Amino acid sequence: MEFSRYNSSHSAAPSAPELPPESHDYQHHQPPPQQQYQSYYGQPQAPSSSYGQSGGFPAGTEPGVVRAFQMVDRDRSGFIDEHELQQALSSGYQRFNLRTIRLLMFLFKNPYDSLRIGPAEFAALWSCLGHWRAIFERFDRDRSGKIDSMELRDALYSLGYAVPPSVFQVLISKYGHGSGKTELDFDSFVECGMIVKGLTDKFKEKDKGFTGSARLSYDSFLCMVIPFLVSYD
Amino acid sequence: MEFSRYNSSHSAAPSAPELPPESHDYQHHQPPPQQQYQSYYGQPQAPSSSYGQSGGFPAGTEPGVVRAFQMVDRDRSGFIDEHELQQALSSGYQRFNLRTIRLLMFLFKNPYDSLRIGPAEFAALWSCLGHWRAIFERFDRDRSGKIDSMELRDALYSLGYAVPPSVFQVLISKYGHGSGKTELDFDSFVECGMIVKGLTDKFKEKDKGFTGSARLSYDSFLCMVIPFLVSYD
């Protein structure tokens, strides 16, 4: 039974259990983009210290993305910090909450360089956000700029994360916060989704057999989780 | 070897590994207060809806604590929300960051009532903060109102949490944030310590044999961790 949950068609999101039966409207969804994300996240790369011929960007990066990066990288160091990232994303997306920015930095940064990101990571992040915005807009059917809890669940599923009902309750309770109604704008959607993505990816690293459970030491449990938690301000 | 780590004198903090050998200055410490905390945290209690004869406070609660609570509970409902808690703690401690307040609410609230706390929980929280402040002041040797990273490690140990070196690095990197030097005021110390306390307590619930590791399902892993993460504002 545990085995079968990962032996489903959602092989790209192996730690995500099957969708609850009441879910609907999946026939129009794109395939979960997990494999694409895995090439973004957690791949050690040697840091590049300045722009090369392609400016350090992967071949084929759109000129607008390169411009957004270079506009904020005023010292041409080839790296941007969290405030510069906030500014750079404003040109194509919106001004994200600094808490969301820090989460994005944490998930997309080069593991060898903890406080800044370079062109390759920036291009990956930009592309990921573009995909997430398309998903968000698909579920924001009334174009209100917000999605409700059921739309959030469907949107996360479209991204490859079939969040179990018990977890989903915990997740939305944090965004409802006192009011009966849970509505997420794009900023909160990105934060919420990136938390699910980040924790799922971390858990999958420990669940190599895709059994749906993993043995964790106390130390590794804390090391997995603490980076998501504390955010100095 | 894994077994022996929990077979130490720190039996009150069974998921905490032994202290690194370079640690010092423990002879003056009070015994770890874990058992006391366990009676605070996670004990289901039926919610009491209004003040009883003792005002809902445990017998022997200091009048100042009762006053601090009743002063902010203007409608005499017997419960206070996060903003009222922030105000109530100001009278005896300081005005904590709302993020710290939410963490305290989460760790001390009655499990049946997610958005407010009553007299018994408030008294437990007040007493816990008193203990933590005494520890903080003991390690803030120059009375600067801040402790550095080594003092943080020793202070956490005094509270019964011998954070493994690898975890400690992750923890302090979140508070150094760019500067070389990590210094925590009492607010950050409480936040940081409560995160360690909360995650350790959650992990211990899964590590019933005190082996230092636990098997977690993907669902339970997410459910354990997400409440610490998302903080709506």
Coordinates of C-alpha atoms in Angstrom, one line a residue:
Chain A
M1 CA 0.0 0.0 0.0
E2 CA 2.8 2.4 0.9
F3 CA 4.6 1.3 -2.2
S4 CA 1.7 1.8 -4.5
R5 CA 1.3 5.4 -3.5
Y6 CA 4.5 6.2 -5.4
N7 CA 3.8 3.8 -8.1
S8 CA 1.3 6.1 -9.6
S9 CA 1.3 8.3 -12.7
H10 CA 2.7 11.1 -10.5
S11 CA 6.1 9.7 -10.7
A12 CA 7.7 13.1 -11.0
A13 CA 6.5 14.0 -7.5
P14 CA 7.4 10.8 -5.7
S15 CA 6.9 12.0 -2.1
A16 CA 3.5 13.4 -2.9
P17 CA 0.7 11.0 -2.1
E18 CA -2.2 10.4 -4.5
L19 CA -4.8 13.1 -4.8
P20 CA -7.8 12.9 -2.5
P21 CA -10.8 11.5 -4.3
E22 CA -12.9 14.6 -4.2
S23 CA -10.4 16.5 -6.3
H24 CA -11.4 17.6 -9.7
D25 CA -10.5 19.4 -12.9
Y26 CA -7.1 17.8 -13.5
Q27 CA -7.6 16.9 -17.1
H28 CA -6.4 20.4 -18.2
H29 CA -3.3 20.4 -16.1
Q30 CA 0.2 20.4 -17.4
P31 CA 2.4 17.6 -16.2
P32 CA 4.0 18.3 -12.9
P33 CA 7.2 20.1 -13.5
Q34 CA 9.2 18.5 -10.7
Q35 CA 12.0 17.2 -12.9
Q36 CA 12.6 20.6 -14.3
Y37 CA 12.9 22.0 -10.7
Q38 CA 15.2 19.3 -9.6
S39 CA 17.8 20.6 -12.1
Y40 CA 17.4 24.0 -10.5
Y41 CA 17.6 23.1 -6.8
G42 CA 20.4 21.6 -4.9
Q43 CA 22.7 21.1 -7.9
P44 CA 26.2 22.1 -6.7
Q45 CA 27.9 24.5 -9.1
A46 CA 31.2 26.2 -8.8
P47 CA 30.6 29.9 -8.2
S48 CA 31.3 32.1 -11.2
S49 CA 32.8 35.4 -10.0
S50 CA 32.0 37.7 -12.9
Y51 CA 30.1 37.8 -16.2
G52 CA 31.5 35.6 -19.0
Q53 CA 30.7 35.9 -22.6
S54 CA 27.1 35.0 -22.0
G55 CA 27.1 37.2 -18.9
G56 CA 27.0 33.9 -16.8
F57 CA 23.4 33.2 -18.0
P58 CA 22.4 29.9 -19.6
A59 CA 22.3 30.0 -23.4
G60 CA 18.9 31.2 -24.6
T61 CA 18.1 33.3 -21.6
E62 CA 15.7 36.0 -22.6
P63 CA 17.2 39.5 -22.9
G64 CA 14.6 40.9 -20.4
V65 CA 15.8 38.5 -17.7
V66 CA 19.5 39.5 -18.3
R67 CA 18.5 43.2 -18.2
A68 CA 16.5 42.8 -15.0
F69 CA 19.6 41.2 -13.3
Q70 CA 22.2 43.6 -14.7
M71 CA 20.1 46.7 -13.8
V72 CA 20.4 45.9 -10.1
D73 CA 23.9 44.5 -10.2
R74 CA 25.4 48.0 -10.3
D75 CA 28.9 47.0 -9.3
R76 CA 28.9 44.3 -12.1
S77 CA 30.1 41.7 -9.6
G78 CA 27.9 39.0 -11.1
F79 CA 26.0 38.6 -7.9
I80 CA 22.9 40.2 -6.3
D81 CA 21.8 40.2 -2.6
E82 CA 18.3 39.9 -1.3
H83 CA 17.4 43.6 -1.6
E84 CA 18.7 43.6 -5.2
L85 CA 16.7 40.4 -5.9
Q86 CA 13.6 42.1 -4.6
Q87 CA 14.2 45.0 -6.9
A88 CA 15.1 42.8 -9.9
L89 CA 11.9 40.7 -9.6
S90 CA 9.8 43.9 -9.4
S91 CA 10.5 44.6 -13.0
G92 CA 8.9 41.4 -14.3
Y93 CA 6.6 40.2 -11.4
Q94 CA 5.9 42.4 -8.4
R95 CA 7.6 43.6 -5.3
F96 CA 7.6 40.5 -3.1
N97 CA 7.6 40.5 0.7
L98 CA 11.2 40.3 2.0
R99 CA 10.3 37.0 3.7
T100 CA 9.3 35.5 0.4
I101 CA 12.5 36.9 -1.2
R102 CA 14.6 35.2 1.6
L103 CA 12.8 31.9 1.0
L104 CA 13.5 32.2 -2.8
M105 CA 17.2 33.0 -2.1
F106 CA 17.4 30.0 0.2
L107 CA 15.9 27.6 -2.4
F108 CA 17.6 28.9 -5.5
K109 CA 21.0 30.1 -4.3
N110 CA 24.2 28.3 -5.1
P111 CA 24.9 26.1 -2.1
Y112 CA 28.4 27.5 -1.9
D113 CA 27.3 31.0 -1.6
S114 CA 24.7 31.7 1.0
L115 CA 23.9 35.4 0.8
R116 CA 23.8 36.2 -2.9
I117 CA 22.7 34.6 -6.2
G118 CA 24.3 34.7 -9.6
P119 CA 23.0 34.8 -13.2
A120 CA 22.3 31.0 -13.6
E121 CA 20.3 30.9 -10.3
F122 CA 18.5 34.1 -11.2
A123 CA 17.4 32.7 -14.6
A124 CA 16.2 29.5 -13.0
L125 CA 14.2 31.5 -10.4
W126 CA 12.7 33.8 -13.0
S127 CA 11.6 30.9 -15.1
C128 CA 10.1 29.1 -12.1
L129 CA 8.2 32.1 -11.1
G130 CA 6.8 32.5 -14.6
H131 CA 5.5 29.0 -14.5
W132 CA 4.0 29.5 -11.0
R133 CA 2.4 32.7 -12.1
A134 CA 0.8 31.0 -15.1
I135 CA -0.6 28.3 -12.7
F136 CA -1.8 31.0 -10.3
E137 CA -3.6 32.9 -13.0
R138 CA -5.2 29.7 -14.3
F139 CA -6.8 29.2 -10.9
D140 CA -7.6 32.8 -10.2
R141 CA -10.7 32.4 -12.4
D142 CA -12.3 35.6 -11.4
R143 CA -9.1 37.6 -11.9
S144 CA -9.3 39.0 -8.4
G145 CA -5.6 38.6 -7.8
K146 CA -6.3 36.0 -5.1
I147 CA -7.0 32.4 -4.9
D148 CA -9.0 30.6 -2.2
S149 CA -8.1 27.4 -0.4
M150 CA -9.6 24.9 -2.8
E151 CA -7.9 26.7 -5.7
L152 CA -4.6 26.7 -3.7
R153 CA -4.9 22.9 -3.4
D154 CA -5.5 22.5 -7.1
A155 CA -2.7 24.9 -8.0
L156 CA -0.2 23.1 -5.8
Y157 CA -1.3 19.8 -7.4
S158 CA -0.6 21.4 -10.8
L159 CA 2.9 22.2 -9.6
G160 CA 3.3 18.5 -8.7
Y161 CA 2.5 18.7 -5.0
A162 CA -0.5 16.7 -3.9
V163 CA -0.5 17.9 -0.4
P164 CA -2.2 15.4 2.0
P165 CA -5.5 16.7 3.4
S166 CA -4.2 16.8 7.0
V167 CA -1.1 18.9 5.9
F168 CA -3.3 21.1 3.8
Q169 CA -5.4 22.0 6.8
V170 CA -2.4 23.0 8.7
L171 CA -1.1 25.0 5.8
I172 CA -4.2 27.0 5.1
S173 CA -4.9 27.6 8.8
K174 CA -1.7 29.7 8.8
Y175 CA -3.1 31.9 6.0
G176 CA -6.6 32.2 7.2
H177 CA -5.3 33.6 10.5
G178 CA -8.5 34.4 12.4
S179 CA -10.8 35.1 9.6
G180 CA -12.9 32.2 8.3
K181 CA -11.9 32.8 4.7
T182 CA -8.5 31.9 3.3
E183 CA -7.3 33.9 0.3
L184 CA -3.8 34.1 -1.0
D185 CA -2.3 36.7 -3.3
F186 CA 0.5 35.7 -5.6
D187 CA 3.2 36.6 -3.0
S188 CA 1.6 34.3 -0.4
F189 CA 1.0 31.7 -3.0
V190 CA 4.7 31.7 -3.9
E191 CA 5.7 31.6 -0.2
C192 CA 3.3 28.8 0.6
G193 CA 4.2 26.8 -2.5
M194 CA 8.0 27.3 -2.0
I195 CA 7.7 26.0 1.5
V196 CA 5.9 22.8 0.3
K197 CA 8.4 22.5 -2.6
G198 CA 11.5 23.0 -0.3
L199 CA 10.3 20.6 2.4
T200 CA 9.2 18.0 -0.1
D201 CA 12.5 18.1 -1.9
K202 CA 14.4 17.8 1.4
F203 CA 12.3 14.9 2.5
K204 CA 12.7 13.2 -0.9
E205 CA 16.5 13.3 -0.4
K206 CA 16.0 11.2 2.7
D207 CA 13.4 8.9 1.1
K208 CA 15.5 7.4 -1.6
G209 CA 13.3 4.4 -2.0
F210 CA 10.2 6.6 -2.4
T211 CA 8.3 4.7 0.3
G212 CA 6.6 7.7 1.7
S213 CA 8.5 7.6 5.0
A214 CA 12.1 8.2 6.0
R215 CA 14.3 7.6 9.1
L216 CA 15.7 10.9 10.3
S217 CA 18.2 11.5 13.0
Y218 CA 17.4 14.4 15.4
D219 CA 20.4 16.3 14.0
S220 CA 19.4 15.9 10.4
F221 CA 15.8 16.7 11.2
L222 CA 16.8 20.0 12.7
C223 CA 19.2 20.8 9.9
M224 CA 16.5 20.2 7.3
V225 CA 14.0 22.4 9.0
I226 CA 15.7 25.3 10.7
P227 CA 16.8 27.0 7.5
F228 CA 13.1 27.5 6.7
L229 CA 12.3 28.9 10.0
V230 CA 14.3 31.7 11.4
S231 CA 14.3 34.9 9.4
Y232 CA 16.2 37.7 10.9
D233 CA 14.8 41.2 10.4
Chain B
M1 CA 26.6 4.4 20.6
E2 CA 23.3 5.8 19.5
F3 CA 21.7 4.3 22.6
S4 CA 24.4 5.7 24.9
R5 CA 23.7 9.3 23.8
Y6 CA 20.4 9.2 25.6
N7 CA 21.6 7.2 28.5
S8 CA 23.4 10.2 29.9
S9 CA 22.7 12.5 32.9
H10 CA 20.6 14.7 30.6
S11 CA 17.7 12.3 30.7
A12 CA 15.3 15.2 30.9
A13 CA 16.3 16.2 27.3
P14 CA 16.4 12.8 25.7
S15 CA 16.6 13.9 22.1
A16 CA 19.5 16.3 22.8
P17 CA 22.9 14.7 22.1
E18 CA 25.7 15.0 24.5
L19 CA 27.5 18.3 24.7
P20 CA 30.6 18.9 22.4
P21 CA 33.8 18.3 24.3
E22 CA 34.9 21.9 24.1
S23 CA 31.9 23.1 26.1
H24 CA 32.5 24.5 29.6
D25 CA 31.1 26.2 32.6
Y26 CA 28.3 23.8 33.2
Q27 CA 28.9 23.2 36.9
H28 CA 26.8 26.2 37.9
H29 CA 23.8 25.3 35.8
Q30 CA 20.4 24.4 37.1
P31 CA 19.1 21.0 36.0
P32 CA 17.5 21.1 32.6
P33 CA 13.9 22.1 33.1
Q34 CA 12.4 19.9 30.4
Q35 CA 10.1 17.9 32.6
Q36 CA 8.6 21.1 33.9
Y37 CA 8.0 22.2 30.2
Q38 CA 6.4 19.0 29.3
S39 CA 3.6 19.7 31.7
Y40 CA 3.1 23.0 29.9
Y41 CA 3.3 21.9 26.4
G42 CA 0.9 19.6 24.5
Q43 CA -1.2 18.6 27.5
P44 CA -4.8 18.6 26.3
Q45 CA -7.0 20.5 28.7
A46 CA -10.7 21.3 28.3
P47 CA -11.0 25.0 27.6
S48 CA -12.4 27.1 30.5
S49 CA -14.6 29.7 29.2
S50 CA -14.5 32.3 32.0
Y51 CA -12.7 33.0 35.3
G52 CA -13.5 30.6 38.1
Q53 CA -12.8 31.3 41.8
S54 CA -9.1 31.4 41.2
G55 CA -9.7 33.4 38.0
G56 CA -8.7 30.2 36.1
F57 CA -5.1 30.6 37.3
P58 CA -3.3 27.7 39.0
A59 CA -3.2 28.0 42.8
G60 CA -0.2 30.1 43.9
T61 CA 0.0 32.2 40.7
E62 CA 1.6 35.5 41.6
P63 CA -0.9 38.4 41.8
G64 CA 1.3 40.4 39.3
V65 CA 0.8 37.7 36.7
V66 CA -3.0 37.6 37.2
R67 CA -3.1 41.4 37.0
A68 CA -1.0 41.4 33.7
F69 CA -3.6 39.1 32.2
Q70 CA -6.7 40.7 33.5
M71 CA -5.5 44.2 32.5
V72 CA -5.6 43.2 28.8
D73 CA -8.6 40.9 28.9
R74 CA -11.0 43.8 28.9
D75 CA -14.1 41.9 28.0
R76 CA -13.3 39.4 30.9
S77 CA -13.8 36.5 28.5
G78 CA -10.9 34.6 30.1
F79 CA -8.9 34.5 26.9
I80 CA -6.5 36.8 25.2
D81 CA -5.4 37.0 21.6
E82 CA -1.9 37.6 20.2
H83 CA -2.0 41.4 20.4
E84 CA -3.3 41.3 24.0
L85 CA -0.5 38.7 24.8
Q86 CA 2.1 41.1 23.4
Q87 CA 0.7 43.9 25.6
A88 CA 0.4 41.7 28.7
L89 CA 4.0 40.5 28.5
S90 CA 5.2 44.1 28.1
S91 CA 4.3 44.8 31.7
G92 CA 6.7 42.2 33.0
Y93 CA 9.2 41.5 30.3
Q94 CA 9.3 43.6 27.1
R95 CA 7.3 44.3 23.9
F96 CA 8.2 41.1 21.9
N97 CA 8.2 41.0 18.1
L98 CA 4.8 39.7 16.9
R99 CA 6.6 36.8 15.3
T100 CA 8.0 35.7 18.7
I101 CA 4.5 36.2 20.2
R102 CA 3.0 33.9 17.6
L103 CA 5.5 31.3 18.3
L104 CA 4.8 31.5 22.0
M105 CA 1.1 31.3 21.3
F106 CA 1.6 28.2 19.2
L107 CA 3.8 26.5 21.8
F108 CA 1.7 27.4 24.9
K109 CA -1.9 27.6 23.6
N110 CA -4.5 25.0 24.5
P111 CA -4.5 22.5 21.6
Y112 CA -8.3 22.9 21.4
D113 CA -8.2 26.7 20.9
S114 CA -5.8 27.9 18.3
L115 CA -6.0 31.6 18.4
R116 CA -6.1 32.6 22.0
I117 CA -4.7 31.6 25.4
G118 CA -6.3 31.3 28.8
P119 CA -5.1 31.9 32.4
A120 CA -3.4 28.5 32.9
E121 CA -1.4 28.8 29.6
F122 CA -0.5 32.4 30.3
A123 CA 0.8 31.5 33.8
A124 CA 2.9 28.7 32.3
L125 CA 4.3 31.0 29.6
W126 CA 5.0 33.8 32.1
S127 CA 6.9 31.4 34.4
C128 CA 8.8 29.9 31.5
L129 CA 9.9 33.3 30.2
G130 CA 11.1 34.2 33.8
H131 CA 13.3 31.1 33.8
W132 CA 14.6 32.0 30.3
R133 CA 15.3 35.5 31.2
A134 CA 17.3 34.4 34.3
I135 CA 19.4 32.1 32.0
F136 CA 19.8 34.9 29.4
E137 CA 21.0 37.4 32.1
R138 CA 23.4 34.8 33.5
F139 CA 25.1 34.5 30.1
D140 CA 24.9 38.2 29.2
R141 CA 28.0 38.7 31.4
D142 CA 28.7 42.3 30.4
R143 CA 25.0 43.3 30.8
S144 CA 24.9 44.5 27.2
G145 CA 21.4 43.1 26.7
K146 CA 22.8 40.8 24.0
I147 CA 24.5 37.4 24.0
D148 CA 26.9 36.1 21.4
S149 CA 26.9 32.7 19.7
M150 CA 29.0 30.9 22.3
E151 CA 26.8 32.3 25.1
L152 CA 23.7 31.2 23.1
R153 CA 25.0 27.7 22.9
D154 CA 25.7 27.6 26.6
A155 CA 22.4 29.2 27.4
L156 CA 20.5 26.7 25.3
Y157 CA 22.4 23.9 27.1
S158 CA 21.3 25.4 30.4
L159 CA 17.7 25.1 29.2
G160 CA 18.3 21.4 28.5
Y161 CA 19.0 21.7 24.8
A162 CA 22.5 20.5 23.8
V163 CA 22.1 21.6 20.1
P164 CA 24.5 19.5 17.9
P165 CA 27.3 21.6 16.4
S166 CA 26.0 21.2 12.8
V167 CA 22.6 22.4 13.8
F168 CA 24.0 25.2 15.8
Q169 CA 25.9 26.5 12.8
V170 CA 22.6 26.6 10.8
L171 CA 20.9 28.3 13.7
I172 CA 23.3 31.1 14.2
S173 CA 23.8 31.7 10.5
K174 CA 20.2 32.8 10.5
Y175 CA 20.9 35.4 13.2
G176 CA 24.2 36.6 11.9
H177 CA 22.6 37.4 8.6
G178 CA 25.4 39.0 6.6
S179 CA 27.5 40.4 9.4
G180 CA 30.3 38.3 10.8
K181 CA 29.1 38.7 14.4
T182 CA 26.1 37.0 15.8
E183 CA 24.4 38.8 18.7
L184 CA 20.9 38.0 20.0
D185 CA 18.8 40.3 22.2
F186 CA 16.3 38.6 24.6
D187 CA 13.5 38.7 22.0
S188 CA 15.7 36.8 19.4
F189 CA 16.9 34.5 22.2
V190 CA 13.4 33.5 23.1
E191 CA 12.4 33.0 19.4
C192 CA 15.5 30.9 18.7
G193 CA 15.2 28.9 21.9
M194 CA 11.5 28.3 21.4
I195 CA 12.1 27.0 17.9
V196 CA 14.7 24.5 19.3
K197 CA 12.3 23.6 22.2
G198 CA 9.3 23.2 19.9
L199 CA 11.0 21.1 17.3
T200 CA 12.8 19.0 19.9
D201 CA 9.6 18.3 21.7
K202 CA 7.9 17.3 18.4
F203 CA 10.7 15.0 17.5
K204 CA 10.8 13.4 20.9
E205 CA 7.1 12.5 20.5
K206 CA 8.2 10.4 17.5
D207 CA 11.3 9.0 19.1
K208 CA 9.7 7.1 21.9
G209 CA 12.7 4.8 22.4
F210 CA 15.0 7.8 22.8
T211 CA 17.3 6.4 20.1
G212 CA 18.2 9.7 18.5
S213 CA 16.3 9.0 15.3
A214 CA 12.8 8.4 14.3
R215 CA 10.9 7.2 11.2
L216 CA 8.6 9.9 9.9
S217 CA 6.0 9.7 7.2
Y218 CA 6.0 12.5 4.6
D219 CA 2.6 13.6 6.0
S220 CA 3.7 13.7 9.6
F221 CA 6.9 15.4 8.7
L222 CA 5.1 18.2 7.0
C223 CA 2.5 18.4 9.8
M224 CA 5.2 18.7 12.4
V225 CA 7.1 21.4 10.7
I226 CA 4.6 23.7 8.8
P227 CA 3.1 25.2 12.0
F228 CA 6.5 26.7 12.8
L229 CA 7.0 28.1 9.3
V230 CA 4.3 30.2 7.9
S231 CA 3.4 33.3 9.8
Y232 CA 0.7 35.5 8.2
D233 CA 1.2 39.2 8.5

